[in-house]
XYZ file of C-alpha atoms in Angstrom:
701
model
C 6.419 -34.172 44.737
C 8.862 -35.359 42.036
C 10.655 -32.680 40.045
C 9.037 -31.700 36.743
C 11.624 -32.279 34.010
C 9.578 -32.191 30.787
C 6.447 -30.525 29.435
C 3.123 -32.403 29.610
C 1.655 -34.246 26.651
C -2.053 -33.692 26.160
C -4.358 -36.542 25.224
C -5.465 -36.555 21.593
C -8.967 -37.782 20.770
C -10.311 -38.087 17.220
C -12.553 -35.167 16.287
C -13.211 -33.372 13.040
C -15.058 -30.211 12.051
C -16.561 -30.076 8.589
C -17.835 -26.749 7.300
C -18.188 -25.511 3.715
C -16.726 -28.846 2.474
C -13.551 -28.224 4.490
C -12.429 -30.780 7.061
C -10.507 -29.514 10.090
C -9.030 -32.077 12.491
C -9.283 -31.029 16.146
C -7.767 -33.688 18.440
C -7.931 -31.336 21.448
C -11.621 -30.485 21.077
C -12.259 -32.236 24.405
C -10.643 -29.303 26.225
C -13.772 -27.232 25.618
C -15.343 -29.011 28.599
C -14.272 -26.582 31.315
C -15.653 -28.877 34.022
C -13.505 -31.777 32.883
C -11.122 -33.104 35.561
C -8.789 -34.049 32.706
C -8.627 -30.432 31.561
C -7.899 -29.133 35.056
C -5.193 -31.764 35.482
C -3.653 -30.731 32.163
C -3.715 -27.022 33.073
C -2.107 -27.748 36.425
C 0.564 -29.846 34.707
C 1.271 -26.974 32.329
C 1.567 -24.571 35.245
C 3.949 -26.979 36.971
C 6.092 -27.107 33.833
C 6.082 -23.319 33.608
C 7.179 -23.028 37.239
C 9.939 -25.607 36.724
C 11.160 -24.162 33.426
C 11.367 -20.632 34.842
C 12.816 -21.599 38.202
C 16.240 -20.328 37.215
C 14.715 -16.868 36.728
C 13.560 -16.545 40.327
C 16.330 -14.173 41.365
C 15.867 -11.975 38.280
C 12.100 -11.901 38.799
C 12.544 -10.752 42.372
C 15.097 -8.115 41.347
C 12.816 -6.697 38.656
C 9.798 -6.790 40.944
C 11.767 -4.986 43.645
C 12.732 -2.287 41.135
C 9.101 -1.909 40.094
C 7.961 -1.597 43.683
C 10.629 1.075 44.256
C 8.945 3.183 41.561
C 5.578 2.915 43.312
C 5.100 5.196 46.327
C 4.435 3.377 49.577
C 1.157 5.252 49.871
C -0.354 6.432 46.615
C -3.153 8.952 46.266
C -5.287 10.008 43.310
C -6.364 13.481 42.304
C -9.636 14.465 43.982
C -12.954 15.094 42.253
C -15.917 17.041 43.523
C -19.412 15.551 43.534
C -21.625 18.013 45.421
C -20.688 19.088 48.934
C -17.825 16.595 49.190
C -14.573 15.959 47.358
C -13.532 12.346 46.810
C -10.204 10.651 46.190
C -8.593 7.226 46.292
C -5.649 6.052 48.368
C -3.513 2.944 48.009
C -2.315 2.380 51.604
C 1.241 1.271 52.265
C 1.687 -2.457 51.780
C -1.857 -3.054 50.534
C -3.004 -4.329 47.147
C -6.209 -2.342 46.700
C -7.454 1.204 47.078
C -9.635 2.969 49.616
C -12.268 5.549 48.667
C -12.247 8.629 50.920
C -13.973 12.006 51.068
C -13.768 15.428 52.714
C -16.334 18.177 53.070
C -15.399 20.915 50.603
C -16.214 23.502 53.246
C -13.765 21.825 55.632
C -10.827 20.724 53.421
C -8.521 20.234 56.420
C -10.929 17.963 58.278
C -10.132 14.303 58.884
C -11.050 12.344 55.737
C -13.685 9.646 55.991
C -12.974 6.191 54.528
C -16.043 5.134 52.571
C -14.882 1.834 51.080
C -11.791 -0.310 51.551
C -11.396 -2.872 48.770
C -8.748 -4.661 50.842
C -11.503 -5.585 53.297
C -13.667 -6.930 50.483
C -10.739 -9.074 49.303
C -9.790 -10.524 52.704
C -10.971 -14.054 51.857
C -10.082 -13.985 48.155
C -6.982 -13.939 45.982
C -8.730 -11.602 43.565
C -10.928 -8.522 43.781
C -12.134 -6.128 41.115
C -14.738 -3.377 41.326
C -17.222 -3.087 38.501
C -18.676 0.260 39.553
C -18.329 2.730 42.427
C -20.971 5.500 42.256
C -22.005 8.018 44.903
C -25.673 9.043 44.906
C -26.627 12.648 44.027
C -27.515 13.384 47.678
C -24.170 11.822 48.741
C -25.838 9.511 51.267
C -25.261 6.221 49.462
C -22.562 4.420 47.521
C -23.445 1.855 44.856
C -20.550 -0.533 44.341
C -20.106 -3.947 42.747
C -17.360 -6.499 43.268
C -16.058 -9.613 41.501
C -13.981 -11.962 43.676
C -13.090 -14.653 41.107
C -12.251 -12.887 37.832
C -15.304 -14.155 35.922
C -16.774 -10.620 35.610
C -19.965 -11.471 37.484
C -20.371 -8.567 39.915
C -22.407 -8.518 43.115
C -24.034 -5.085 43.459
C -24.362 -3.588 46.938
C -25.345 -0.242 48.498
C -23.590 1.404 51.453
C -24.882 4.080 53.793
C -22.029 6.599 53.763
C -22.913 8.120 57.118
C -23.111 4.863 59.075
C -20.605 2.894 56.990
C -22.934 -0.117 56.833
C -24.172 -1.961 53.776
C -27.901 -2.027 53.180
C -29.643 -5.399 52.898
C -30.208 -4.683 49.182
C -27.897 -7.124 47.331
C -28.104 -7.878 43.601
C -26.083 -11.063 42.969
C -25.542 -10.711 39.210
C -24.743 -7.425 37.523
C -22.306 -6.082 34.942
C -20.549 -2.806 34.178
C -22.555 0.396 33.922
C -25.005 2.044 36.308
C -26.798 5.293 37.067
C -28.599 6.960 39.961
C -31.876 8.794 39.482
C -31.910 12.489 40.484
C -33.521 11.874 43.901
C -31.144 9.037 44.896
C -34.107 6.728 45.476
C -33.557 4.473 42.449
C -30.512 2.910 40.824
C -30.316 1.576 37.262
C -27.990 -1.344 36.495
C -27.103 -3.812 33.731
C -27.431 -7.609 33.760
C -25.593 -9.948 31.408
C -26.818 -13.269 30.063
C -25.083 -16.665 30.092
C -22.986 -15.523 27.104
C -21.819 -12.461 29.105
C -23.787 -10.084 26.906
C -25.298 -7.181 28.890
C -28.836 -7.431 27.560
C -31.080 -5.940 30.238
C -31.388 -2.672 32.170
C -33.114 -2.930 35.563
C -34.207 -0.321 38.099
C -33.870 -0.967 41.831
C -35.719 1.110 44.440
C -33.489 1.516 47.503
C -34.926 -0.398 50.451
C -37.281 -2.511 48.360
C -36.862 -6.276 47.823
C -34.683 -7.041 44.826
C -37.467 -9.272 43.535
C -39.492 -6.102 42.908
C -36.868 -4.562 40.608
C -38.328 -3.307 37.346
C -37.093 -4.322 33.913
C -36.494 -1.069 32.041
C -35.185 -2.275 28.678
C -34.240 -5.602 27.118
C -32.170 -6.063 23.963
C -33.178 -9.228 22.107
C -30.784 -8.868 19.160
C -27.729 -10.893 20.192
C -25.420 -8.635 18.201
C -26.041 -5.750 20.619
C -24.957 -4.973 24.178
C -26.634 -2.503 26.539
C -24.967 0.086 28.736
C -26.035 3.230 30.580
C -24.859 6.316 32.450
C -26.238 9.409 34.101
C -25.539 12.702 32.366
C -23.321 15.221 34.114
C -26.227 17.685 34.086
C -28.126 15.377 36.417
C -31.217 15.598 34.262
C -31.113 12.407 32.209
C -30.127 8.763 32.234
C -28.771 7.648 28.852
C -29.065 4.023 27.733
C -27.465 2.769 24.560
C -27.453 -0.457 22.577
C -24.241 -1.052 20.684
C -23.003 -3.539 18.142
C -19.672 -3.077 16.423
C -21.284 -1.094 13.608
C -24.635 0.218 14.878
C -25.977 2.109 17.911
C -29.270 3.228 19.349
C -29.656 5.548 22.351
C -32.574 6.247 24.695
C -33.029 8.760 27.508
C -34.991 8.636 30.753
C -35.896 11.699 32.797
C -33.727 11.291 35.909
C -36.422 13.065 37.955
C -39.034 10.535 36.812
C -37.173 7.214 36.907
C -40.262 5.122 36.261
C -40.909 6.886 32.949
C -40.246 4.803 29.823
C -37.027 5.301 27.819
C -37.459 7.315 24.606
C -35.253 6.864 21.553
C -32.882 9.663 20.543
C -32.668 8.727 16.868
C -33.811 5.183 16.236
C -31.621 2.419 14.864
C -30.164 2.263 11.375
C -27.730 -0.389 10.252
C -24.193 1.010 10.075
C -24.988 4.238 11.946
C -23.301 4.811 15.315
C -24.107 7.624 17.697
C -23.812 8.702 21.322
C -25.715 11.478 23.086
C -24.771 14.067 25.735
C -27.140 16.444 27.572
C -26.395 20.157 27.148
C -28.082 23.144 28.818
C -27.609 26.492 27.077
C -27.203 29.988 28.566
C -30.836 30.846 27.777
C -32.032 27.838 29.768
C -32.815 25.746 26.728
C -31.629 22.168 26.441
C -30.555 19.817 23.670
C -28.738 16.582 23.072
C -25.298 16.755 21.470
C -24.872 13.752 19.195
C -21.543 12.370 17.948
C -22.255 10.197 14.912
C -20.783 8.625 11.796
C -24.019 9.264 9.886
C -22.677 10.364 6.472
C -19.308 11.049 8.173
C -16.598 8.386 8.248
C -14.599 10.201 10.949
C -17.785 11.356 12.753
C -19.461 14.749 13.092
C -21.347 16.626 15.818
C -25.130 17.075 15.643
C -27.775 18.368 18.027
C -31.412 17.496 18.552
C -34.272 17.996 21.029
C -34.496 15.869 24.160
C -37.286 13.343 23.405
C -39.293 13.858 26.576
C -42.567 12.176 25.670
C -42.009 9.910 22.677
C -39.379 8.405 20.418
C -37.791 10.498 17.720
C -35.856 9.617 14.571
C -32.623 10.965 13.144
C -34.662 13.459 11.148
C -34.677 15.560 14.322
C -30.875 15.881 14.164
C -29.176 19.015 12.825
C -25.471 19.458 12.141
C -23.339 21.607 14.449
C -19.862 20.684 13.272
C -19.198 18.855 9.986
C -16.796 15.966 9.625
C -13.097 16.814 9.437
C -11.390 13.964 7.536
C -8.145 14.720 9.384
C -9.735 14.361 12.824
C -11.509 11.365 14.333
C -14.152 12.843 16.648
C -14.519 10.452 19.584
C -16.846 12.074 22.140
C -18.346 15.252 23.508
C -18.602 16.263 27.180
C -20.946 19.072 28.153
C -20.437 21.438 31.081
C -22.443 24.477 32.133
C -20.498 26.982 30.054
C -18.488 24.888 27.584
C -18.354 21.654 25.631
C -15.166 19.609 25.331
C -14.564 17.471 22.257
C -12.146 14.542 22.432
C -10.552 13.739 19.084
C -7.541 12.176 17.381
C -5.315 13.908 14.870
C -1.975 12.696 13.495
C -2.267 9.632 15.823
C -2.398 11.970 18.854
C -5.270 12.375 21.305
C -6.301 16.021 21.825
C -9.124 18.131 23.275
C -11.070 21.033 21.778
C -12.866 23.462 24.123
C -15.912 25.340 22.785
C -18.338 27.826 24.397
C -21.643 26.039 24.870
C -23.399 28.799 22.954
C -20.900 28.744 20.063
C -20.108 25.095 19.441
C -19.745 25.819 15.728
C -16.685 28.034 16.440
C -13.075 26.961 16.022
C -12.592 26.823 19.783
C -9.364 26.145 21.638
C -7.258 23.020 21.075
C -5.475 21.431 24.037
C -2.366 19.458 23.038
C -0.489 16.823 25.074
C 2.115 18.305 27.397
C 4.718 15.590 26.711
C 6.496 14.226 23.656
C 4.653 11.114 22.430
C 2.173 11.693 25.258
C -1.566 12.050 25.568
C -4.051 14.442 27.169
C -7.523 13.332 28.228
C -10.311 14.615 30.414
C -9.971 13.474 34.000
C -12.857 12.629 36.311
C -15.179 15.645 36.235
C -18.558 15.101 37.880
C -19.620 18.728 38.397
C -21.646 20.420 35.652
C -21.581 24.147 36.469
C -17.816 24.733 36.406
C -15.379 27.093 34.710
C -12.446 24.691 34.862
C -12.048 20.959 34.382
C -9.401 18.430 35.325
C -7.247 17.090 32.493
C -4.649 14.346 32.687
C -1.294 14.278 30.864
C 1.142 11.372 30.771
C 3.509 9.437 28.535
C 5.325 6.125 28.583
C 8.071 7.644 30.738
C 6.223 10.457 32.552
C 3.827 9.628 35.389
C 0.368 11.235 35.168
C -0.051 14.913 35.981
C -3.548 16.279 36.604
C -4.192 19.956 35.958
C -7.091 22.354 36.262
C -7.791 23.652 32.757
C -9.538 27.027 32.625
C -12.256 26.593 30.008
C -12.119 30.276 29.050
C -8.396 30.979 28.850
C -6.880 27.518 28.425
C -4.505 28.177 31.313
C -3.456 25.060 33.241
C -2.648 24.889 36.941
C -1.184 21.646 38.222
C -3.396 19.932 40.810
C -1.688 16.616 41.430
C 1.049 14.400 40.060
C 1.558 10.698 40.573
C 4.672 10.019 42.547
C 7.304 7.699 41.058
C 10.229 7.351 43.455
C 13.627 6.556 41.930
C 12.389 7.467 38.450
C 13.857 10.346 36.446
C 11.782 10.989 33.335
C 14.525 13.015 31.637
C 16.716 9.909 31.441
C 14.379 8.371 28.848
C 13.577 9.221 25.252
C 10.312 8.754 23.322
C 10.110 9.337 19.597
C 7.690 8.653 16.738
C 8.561 7.124 13.392
C 6.771 5.434 10.514
C 7.534 2.153 8.772
C 6.223 1.301 5.314
C 4.059 -1.831 5.224
C 3.830 -4.285 2.330
C 1.075 -2.339 0.541
C 2.815 1.022 0.926
C 0.841 2.177 3.978
C 2.900 4.045 6.571
C 2.562 2.436 10.011
C 3.266 4.700 13.010
C 5.565 3.383 15.717
C 6.610 4.827 19.058
C 10.119 3.985 20.264
C 10.913 4.291 23.964
C 14.444 3.866 25.322
C 16.914 4.920 27.957
C 18.930 7.928 26.814
C 22.068 5.792 26.902
C 20.693 3.148 24.550
C 21.723 3.802 20.939
C 19.508 3.239 17.911
C 22.373 1.893 15.820
C 21.200 -1.685 15.348
C 22.853 -3.102 18.485
C 20.046 -2.942 21.073
C 17.458 -5.708 21.566
C 13.800 -4.729 21.371
C 10.366 -5.719 22.621
C 7.499 -4.935 20.239
C 3.965 -4.466 21.539
C 0.783 -4.199 19.461
C -2.970 -4.754 19.686
C -4.732 -3.754 16.465
C -8.457 -4.457 16.880
C -11.843 -2.858 17.628
C -10.571 0.604 16.644
C -9.010 0.576 20.104
C -6.093 2.858 20.873
C -3.613 2.067 23.613
C -2.800 5.602 24.708
C 0.748 6.169 25.961
C 0.621 5.691 29.701
C 3.082 5.510 32.534
C 3.921 1.986 33.665
C 6.308 1.513 36.616
C 7.291 -1.836 35.099
C 8.612 -0.495 31.788
C 11.891 1.052 33.066
C 12.885 -2.477 34.096
C 13.373 -3.151 30.396
C 14.638 0.261 29.369
C 17.313 0.407 32.069
C 18.737 -2.860 30.725
C 19.191 -1.461 27.238
C 16.030 -2.873 25.660
C 14.097 -0.633 23.265
C 10.314 -0.756 23.696
C 8.465 -0.395 20.396
C 4.721 0.279 20.327
C 3.514 -0.560 16.821
C 0.237 1.186 15.927
C -0.922 -1.426 13.436
C -4.126 -1.301 11.418
C -7.220 -2.582 13.161
C -6.666 -0.063 15.946
C -7.881 3.520 15.903
C -4.656 5.498 15.977
C -5.368 6.984 12.570
C -9.125 7.131 12.869
C -11.950 5.037 11.525
C -10.047 4.407 8.286
C -7.291 2.674 10.261
C -9.829 0.250 11.722
C -11.584 -0.315 8.400
C -8.239 -1.352 6.887
C -7.558 -3.878 9.666
C -10.677 -5.921 10.328
C -12.994 -8.375 8.574
C -11.555 -9.194 5.130
C -8.657 -6.782 5.735
C -7.486 -8.413 8.986
C -4.283 -9.698 7.388
C -3.094 -6.064 7.263
C -2.796 -6.123 11.067
C -0.365 -9.023 10.933
C 1.518 -7.720 7.894
C 1.979 -4.340 9.591
C 3.649 -5.855 12.662
C 5.982 -7.943 10.514
C 6.789 -4.836 8.450
C 7.628 -2.909 11.620
C 9.976 -5.678 12.718
C 11.665 -5.752 9.304
C 11.741 -1.966 9.046
C 13.583 -1.590 12.342
C 16.551 -3.654 11.198
C 19.560 -1.390 11.627
C 17.700 0.666 14.234
C 17.521 -2.198 16.731
C 19.141 -5.634 16.634
C 16.909 -7.610 14.269
C 18.236 -10.898 15.621
C 17.065 -10.020 19.135
C 13.402 -9.126 18.752
C 10.614 -10.206 21.079
C 6.952 -9.385 20.517
C 4.036 -9.238 22.949
C 0.271 -8.792 22.851
C -2.866 -9.599 24.854
C -6.279 -10.988 23.841
C -6.875 -9.724 20.283
C -3.218 -8.708 20.522
C -2.558 -12.321 21.518
C -4.197 -13.394 18.255
C -1.819 -11.009 16.505
C 1.108 -12.766 18.193
C -0.247 -16.169 17.217
C -0.595 -15.081 13.600
C 2.922 -13.618 13.274
C 4.307 -16.626 15.167
C 2.946 -18.802 12.365
C 3.529 -16.484 9.416
C 7.090 -15.377 10.229
C 8.520 -17.699 12.898
C 12.041 -16.799 11.736
C 11.512 -13.120 12.587
C 11.304 -13.461 16.388
C 13.651 -14.478 19.157
C 10.644 -14.824 21.475
C 6.858 -14.336 21.436
C 4.550 -13.565 24.372
C 0.893 -14.322 23.612
C -1.276 -13.371 26.582
C -4.792 -14.870 26.775
C -4.672 -15.246 22.977
C -7.787 -15.572 20.828
C -6.268 -18.273 18.613
C -8.943 -20.891 17.865
C -10.653 -18.313 15.705
C -12.828 -20.394 13.394
C -14.178 -22.853 15.972
C -14.951 -20.114 18.486
C -16.770 -17.904 16.012
C -18.860 -20.876 14.882
C -20.174 -21.368 18.415
C -22.714 -18.720 19.524
C -22.892 -20.277 23.005
C -19.377 -19.056 23.809
C -19.467 -15.707 25.638
C -19.387 -12.654 23.380
C -19.183 -14.650 20.125
C -22.223 -13.217 18.344
C -21.185 -9.660 19.108
C -17.751 -10.420 17.603
C -18.943 -11.282 14.094
C -18.906 -7.625 13.026
C -15.238 -7.377 14.025
C -13.820 -10.646 12.687
C -16.427 -12.193 10.400
C -19.170 -14.822 10.561
C -17.739 -18.212 9.530
C -21.211 -19.493 8.658
C -20.713 -17.457 5.473
C -18.294 -19.137 3.074
C -16.356 -16.007 2.091
C -15.842 -14.991 5.714
C -14.975 -18.561 6.721
C -12.225 -18.521 4.104
C -10.517 -15.376 5.368
C -10.776 -16.504 8.997
C -9.358 -19.931 8.224
C -6.475 -18.328 6.317
C -4.979 -16.839 9.487
C -6.447 -18.749 12.466
C -3.324 -19.702 14.484
C -4.773 -23.007 15.701
C -5.447 -24.004 12.089
C -2.130 -22.684 10.723
C 0.702 -24.050 12.838
C 4.235 -23.146 11.708
C 6.539 -25.821 10.374
C 8.459 -27.841 12.925
C 12.035 -26.768 13.504
C 11.433 -23.094 12.724
C 9.748 -21.866 15.875
C 10.935 -19.183 18.325
C 10.506 -19.476 22.085
C 6.889 -18.971 23.132
C 5.217 -17.906 26.377
C 1.417 -18.229 26.508
C -0.911 -17.158 29.327
C -4.499 -18.033 30.205
C -6.953 -18.035 33.108
C -9.496 -20.681 34.039
C -12.150 -18.089 34.926
C -11.524 -15.748 31.984
C -14.924 -15.065 30.344
C -13.467 -13.213 27.348
C -10.992 -15.731 25.957
C -11.919 -19.122 27.303
C -8.927 -21.001 28.662
C -9.374 -23.835 26.175
C -8.183 -21.524 23.368
C -4.592 -21.111 24.596
C -4.660 -24.655 26.044
C -5.594 -26.245 22.705
C -3.063 -24.125 20.823
C -0.222 -25.021 23.175
C -1.153 -28.711 23.022
C -1.253 -28.665 19.212
C 2.091 -26.860 18.985
C 3.720 -29.343 21.340
C 2.319 -32.362 19.485
C 3.582 -31.139 16.112
C 7.124 -30.287 17.214
C 8.220 -32.460 20.179
C 11.852 -31.334 20.023
C 10.789 -27.667 20.338
C 8.156 -28.438 22.973
C 10.276 -27.534 26.059
C 10.660 -24.002 24.667
C 6.886 -23.477 24.862
C 5.555 -22.383 28.245
C 1.931 -22.003 29.332
C 1.393 -19.835 32.415
C -2.181 -20.622 33.422
C -4.111 -19.166 36.345
C -5.993 -22.198 37.645
C -7.459 -20.348 40.634
C -8.891 -16.848 40.880
C -7.648 -14.669 38.057
C -8.936 -12.594 35.186
C -8.438 -11.717 31.546
C -5.593 -9.293 32.265
C -3.876 -11.336 34.963
C -3.801 -11.010 38.751
C -5.522 -8.083 40.477
C -3.899 -5.797 43.026
C -0.973 -3.477 42.404
C 1.807 -5.689 43.828
C 0.402 -8.947 42.475
C 0.199 -7.447 39.017
C 3.730 -6.064 39.250
C 4.869 -9.558 40.189
C 3.194 -10.892 37.055
C 4.885 -8.242 34.908
C 8.232 -9.099 36.507
C 7.771 -12.727 35.436
C 7.007 -11.733 31.843
C 9.927 -9.311 31.664
C 12.375 -11.757 33.220
C 11.453 -14.392 30.631
C 11.782 -11.876 27.774
C 15.152 -10.599 29.025
C 16.419 -14.154 29.379
C 15.442 -14.975 25.796
C 17.012 -11.754 24.495
C 20.246 -12.594 26.302
C 20.077 -9.519 28.534
C 21.453 -9.935 32.044
C 22.503 -6.354 32.837
C 21.523 -5.118 36.281
C 19.182 -2.151 36.295
C 21.242 0.081 38.510
C 18.143 1.717 39.998
C 19.235 4.228 42.591
C 18.361 3.640 46.217
C 18.554 7.361 47.012
């Protein structure tokens, strides 16, 4: 094949959108036809240009990838969790991409472990494999598991006999995330998504029966809502919930009577969110613990009866713990003797442990063990326990799992993730705030090697997300030291739209306030001048974070040396006008409904595809996408890249589009080594643009 020496030029065809008396030209509208041979040819041409334009980075990519692999143990093992008679754990075998699920009898902990599932075997004929669920039945005879082999998030649900190792003939070809066993292990509940990838039905399958006889349990007709489900830790209930971005409804089913109809926990009221957990008290009584924003912006804890025979309304709820405006209550987990609340305070994730019979008490607060770290509940499937597993980690400290005594708060380490050739004490994490344009203080976390000064001389990579009230908790990443060891400062900007400072932080960064998300990131970049080298800043984000990158690319192109926009949601107005695109209707509560003039106006004001920066002012840009991505359709980044190229031909070679044209998902390749290879490519490109060529110096000891 001839060498690729220039970026492709996409065909332009006349097309216009006209809404609310506004005309929007869209010459790349034809790319929305995902079955078009012309589109596939264009995506392949873009990938060829990316490969050619980054060819000189091959050695650096391999060096960085090798360093990453050195920080990953050859064989990696998870902490174990107990189910009933067995303890389970996962192993990543040496040289393999995917994990195995194993178990031991608790009564024989030194016995030879039994491999229950090997995802590497499932992936033998595919370049991609991802499990949707992996659930052992209460009697520990069966494993329900689902697998996606293309990246389109359509999961085939199967059932395996754990004593023979063979799969049953029961195969459900289309399922989604979420599932639950009934108490007797004879029935399994699962979700099904529609053509728009909205989980809208709950079905019940009887093991051994034809799939055609599966029973529809619940169907959600309102396209704003998605369904999900889980079994309670107590084993007594299956909880189903419908969820839009602003409203919830929950139902319960008696797990011992799986054919019984679901009964509502508190009905549905616009703007009221709630989730329910099953608690059993020392006197044998039971109740549902309800976390809700009903008359509580940062949520409060209620309790109510279990609706065994008929629906109930919120009038059955009674307050246990009032709202604390300084704490965002996120969830409650019930165990036999205690309840554990997960909450955020001062941007930090913490736990509060309370006796099940005295939930109104102050309780015991569990703080993160590491500076700028986080503590969360681990996988705890047993109900009648006096200790639970908690997980601590930070950006520079691999996860440590400990047994937390629910009565004393004492922690005993159970397991720590190995990270060869990594010395946590050589790195520094610290928190700061930067004042945004409206005076709001934006938290930032700075991560660096101890030898990297904060005197305005070091380059930096900013990362941010800022949507859905989501919080990217600090977590260990074996890729990150590849930047830090080369003198780059990593800056995590906790911009509005996320949940780092509670529900208020989200309210100030979505719908009509979305511009605050973009302004915050720009303010962080400006506010770090003199701390890092303001002339050597790169910024990175994925999905909604990719939209953030597209917006700041347009609004302040002079601010960045380089921008990485991964699977970016950038054709905002056109996508939100089209309810046939997966997940669109459920997104209106987050971004706005452009059918309404006021909301159209604020969306159009920042949509990156509709607000391209002036020619001659643009920084280097790396965009990613995936042909099978159901969350951000590949035509969004493809159209944006094509429009950017067409409007600035001289800059065009500095724009790269890394597109997965085969199997691949929203977050890139699957498998631990394949994903590290992807990260090495991104980091090598960023380092090249920042002018950093320093070797890592990772020890081989």
